[in-house]
Amino acid sequence: MASIWRIRRAVFAIATGVAIVISALLVPIAVGALSPAQAQISEDAQIALEQYGVWRPHPRFGNVWVPAGVPPDWRPYEYGRWVYTDDWGWYWASDDVEANWGWVVYHYGRWAFERGFGWFWVPGDEWAPAWVNWRYGDDYVGWAPLPPDELVGAYEVEPAYWAFVPGRYLGAPRLRTYFVPVY
């Protein structure tokens, strides 16, 4: 009888230990899933952005960056041009106006828009030649900034987020002069 009691105590102790280990491993995952999404960017990029905008807390995405000194009707991927490359396809090259910060926000992270908040950049650590969605039709080409994945559906139908130009001008140096009016 004493040996059965010792076996039960040993099994209970092992089960308790396993439960503690499993809960210790799962709690940080659960807590992390409830916190806002936030990617790390290099210190150089963060310093570069601080000079040209402000970091603001966002309830869904953590700290986001909002550019300063841009016109009221400004949107991402307007001041610059598309350059075709053999390695990456269409690459966004910022104009001099945005060159100091465009190297970060047009090639890492995503853009989102909220009324009352305006356009803001959500940091990301994956590089791309540009984070945009493309549309083609008739003789026109259009693009819109790609938002974080969970917002893509809402952006597909919003005309104000899209820029269109006649296809023959896609690589033009002064691309904004060929924009089709938003509506």
Short mmCIF file of C-alpha atoms in Angstrom, two decimals:
data_model
loop_
_atom_site.label_atom_id
_atom_site.label_comp_id
_atom_site.label_asym_id
_atom_site.label_seq_id
_atom_site.Cartn_x
_atom_site.Cartn_y
_atom_site.Cartn_z
CA MET A 1 0.00 0.00 0.00
CA ALA A 2 2.88 2.38 0.81
CA SER A 3 4.43 1.75 -2.60
CA ILE A 4 1.16 2.61 -4.39
CA TRP A 5 1.02 5.84 -2.38
CA ARG A 6 4.60 6.72 -3.41
CA ILE A 7 3.83 5.99 -7.08
CA ARG A 8 0.74 8.23 -6.96
CA ARG A 9 2.75 11.03 -5.34
CA ALA A 10 5.50 10.65 -7.94
CA VAL A 11 2.99 10.72 -10.84
CA PHE A 12 1.26 13.76 -9.31
CA ALA A 13 4.61 15.55 -8.89
CA ILE A 14 5.61 14.82 -12.49
CA ALA A 15 2.21 15.92 -13.82
CA THR A 16 2.38 19.13 -11.79
CA GLY A 17 5.90 19.84 -13.05
CA VAL A 18 4.86 19.28 -16.67
CA ALA A 19 1.83 21.57 -16.21
CA ILE A 20 4.04 24.32 -14.76
CA VAL A 21 6.55 24.04 -17.61
CA ILE A 22 3.80 24.10 -20.27
CA SER A 23 2.06 27.10 -18.71
CA ALA A 24 5.38 28.94 -18.40
CA LEU A 25 5.95 28.42 -22.12
CA LEU A 26 2.42 29.33 -23.25
CA VAL A 27 1.72 32.43 -21.14
CA PRO A 28 4.30 34.65 -22.93
CA ILE A 29 2.83 33.56 -26.27
CA ALA A 30 -0.71 34.42 -25.18
CA VAL A 31 0.35 37.77 -23.73
CA GLY A 32 2.36 38.59 -26.88
CA ALA A 33 -0.65 37.84 -29.06
CA LEU A 34 -2.70 40.44 -27.16
CA SER A 35 -0.18 43.27 -27.48
CA PRO A 36 -0.15 45.61 -30.51
CA ALA A 37 1.79 44.52 -33.58
CA GLN A 38 5.12 46.27 -33.68
CA ALA A 39 8.18 45.53 -35.77
CA GLN A 40 11.71 46.56 -34.97
CA ILE A 41 13.64 48.81 -37.30
CA SER A 42 17.28 49.77 -37.15
CA GLU A 43 18.37 52.62 -34.92
CA ASP A 44 19.67 54.49 -38.01
CA ALA A 45 16.24 54.30 -39.62
CA GLN A 46 14.48 55.43 -36.45
CA ILE A 47 16.82 58.41 -36.06
CA ALA A 48 16.35 59.34 -39.73
CA LEU A 49 12.58 59.30 -39.35
CA GLU A 50 12.52 61.32 -36.10
CA GLN A 51 13.91 64.33 -37.95
CA TYR A 52 11.06 64.31 -40.51
CA GLY A 53 8.00 63.32 -38.54
CA VAL A 54 6.71 62.11 -35.20
CA TRP A 55 6.30 58.72 -33.58
CA ARG A 56 2.79 58.27 -32.21
CA PRO A 57 1.24 55.41 -30.25
CA HIS A 58 -1.47 53.55 -32.14
CA PRO A 59 -3.83 51.16 -30.32
CA ARG A 60 -3.57 48.48 -32.98
CA PHE A 61 -0.06 48.80 -34.40
CA GLY A 62 2.05 50.15 -31.52
CA ASN A 63 4.36 53.07 -32.35
CA VAL A 64 3.77 54.39 -35.86
CA TRP A 65 5.47 57.22 -37.73
CA VAL A 66 3.61 60.21 -39.19
CA PRO A 67 5.49 62.45 -41.66
CA ALA A 68 5.66 66.17 -40.88
CA GLY A 69 5.59 69.07 -43.33
CA VAL A 70 3.62 67.28 -46.04
CA PRO A 71 0.68 68.89 -47.90
CA PRO A 72 -2.84 68.16 -46.54
CA ASP A 73 -3.69 65.98 -49.56
CA TRP A 74 -0.38 64.09 -49.38
CA ARG A 75 -0.31 60.32 -49.75
CA PRO A 76 2.57 57.83 -49.94
CA TYR A 77 4.20 57.01 -53.28
CA GLU A 78 3.43 60.37 -54.90
CA TYR A 79 6.72 62.28 -54.75
CA GLY A 80 9.11 60.18 -56.75
CA ARG A 81 9.11 57.90 -59.73
CA TRP A 82 9.05 54.28 -60.75
CA VAL A 83 12.29 52.81 -62.06
CA TYR A 84 12.26 49.41 -63.71
CA THR A 85 15.07 47.07 -62.63
CA ASP A 86 15.93 43.59 -63.90
CA ASP A 87 16.40 42.30 -60.35
CA TRP A 88 13.25 43.63 -58.64
CA GLY A 89 10.85 44.90 -61.28
CA TRP A 90 9.35 48.31 -60.48
CA TYR A 91 11.30 50.11 -57.74
CA TRP A 92 10.13 53.34 -56.06
CA ALA A 93 12.76 56.11 -56.10
CA SER A 94 11.84 59.08 -53.88
CA ASP A 95 12.18 62.66 -55.08
CA ASP A 96 14.64 64.94 -53.28
CA VAL A 97 11.76 66.20 -51.09
CA GLU A 98 11.41 62.78 -49.44
CA ALA A 99 14.83 61.25 -50.08
CA ASN A 100 15.99 61.65 -46.46
CA TRP A 101 13.23 59.38 -45.15
CA GLY A 102 11.82 57.67 -48.23
CA TRP A 103 14.59 55.06 -48.23
CA VAL A 104 13.01 53.64 -45.06
CA VAL A 105 9.25 54.05 -45.43
CA TYR A 106 8.91 53.03 -49.08
CA HIS A 107 10.99 49.88 -48.80
CA TYR A 108 10.22 48.58 -45.28
CA GLY A 109 6.90 48.47 -43.45
CA ARG A 110 3.44 49.43 -44.64
CA TRP A 111 1.23 52.52 -44.81
CA ALA A 112 -2.26 52.93 -43.39
CA PHE A 113 -4.80 55.74 -43.25
CA GLU A 114 -7.34 56.64 -40.58
CA ARG A 115 -9.56 59.69 -40.49
CA GLY A 116 -8.35 61.99 -37.72
CA PHE A 117 -4.95 60.30 -37.72
CA GLY A 118 -3.99 60.70 -41.39
CA TRP A 119 -1.44 58.58 -43.20
CA PHE A 120 0.95 56.72 -40.92
CA TRP A 121 3.72 54.21 -41.45
CA VAL A 122 3.77 50.90 -39.61
CA PRO A 123 7.38 49.69 -39.22
CA GLY A 124 8.49 46.45 -40.80
CA ASP A 125 11.80 44.67 -41.24
CA GLU A 126 11.28 43.02 -44.64
CA TRP A 127 12.66 44.91 -47.66
CA ALA A 128 10.77 45.30 -50.95
CA PRO A 129 11.27 47.52 -54.01
CA ALA A 130 7.92 49.08 -53.00
CA TRP A 131 4.99 48.01 -50.84
CA VAL A 132 2.13 48.73 -53.24
CA ASN A 133 -0.80 47.01 -54.90
CA TRP A 134 -1.00 47.44 -58.69
CA ARG A 135 -3.94 47.81 -61.07
CA TYR A 136 -3.91 47.93 -64.84
CA GLY A 137 -6.73 48.85 -67.20
CA ASP A 138 -7.08 50.28 -70.68
CA ASP A 139 -4.00 52.47 -71.04
CA TYR A 140 -3.63 53.29 -67.34
CA VAL A 141 -1.53 51.96 -64.48
CA GLY A 142 -2.40 52.52 -60.82
CA TRP A 143 -0.90 51.77 -57.44
CA ALA A 144 -1.90 52.16 -53.80
CA PRO A 145 0.21 51.75 -50.67
CA LEU A 146 -0.15 48.29 -49.19
CA PRO A 147 -1.51 48.50 -45.66
CA PRO A 148 -0.80 45.92 -42.96
CA ASP A 149 -2.23 42.56 -44.05
CA GLU A 150 -5.39 42.73 -41.96
CA LEU A 151 -6.49 45.98 -43.65
CA VAL A 152 -5.95 45.04 -47.31
CA GLY A 153 -9.64 44.40 -48.09
CA ALA A 154 -10.69 47.88 -46.95
CA TYR A 155 -8.07 49.55 -49.15
CA GLU A 156 -9.01 47.75 -52.35
CA VAL A 157 -12.22 49.76 -52.73
CA GLU A 158 -11.11 53.22 -51.55
CA PRO A 159 -10.41 55.40 -54.64
CA ALA A 160 -8.56 58.11 -52.69
CA TYR A 161 -5.72 55.69 -51.88
CA TRP A 162 -4.94 54.99 -55.54
CA ALA A 163 -2.79 56.96 -57.99
CA PHE A 164 -3.20 56.38 -61.73
CA VAL A 165 -1.17 57.56 -64.71
CA PRO A 166 -1.30 56.76 -68.40
CA GLY A 167 0.91 53.69 -68.78
CA ARG A 168 3.37 55.41 -71.11
CA TYR A 169 4.33 57.82 -68.29
CA LEU A 170 4.92 55.26 -65.54
CA GLY A 171 8.69 55.81 -65.60
CA ALA A 172 8.51 59.60 -66.07
CA PRO A 173 10.77 61.70 -63.80
CA ARG A 174 7.96 64.13 -62.84
CA LEU A 175 5.33 61.48 -62.35
CA ARG A 176 2.88 63.67 -60.38
CA THR A 177 2.29 65.86 -63.44
CA TYR A 178 0.62 62.86 -65.14
CA PHE A 179 -1.67 61.77 -62.29
CA VAL A 180 -5.29 61.22 -63.22
CA PRO A 181 -7.66 63.10 -60.85
CA VAL A 182 -8.67 60.91 -57.88
CA TYR A 183 -12.33 60.63 -58.80
#
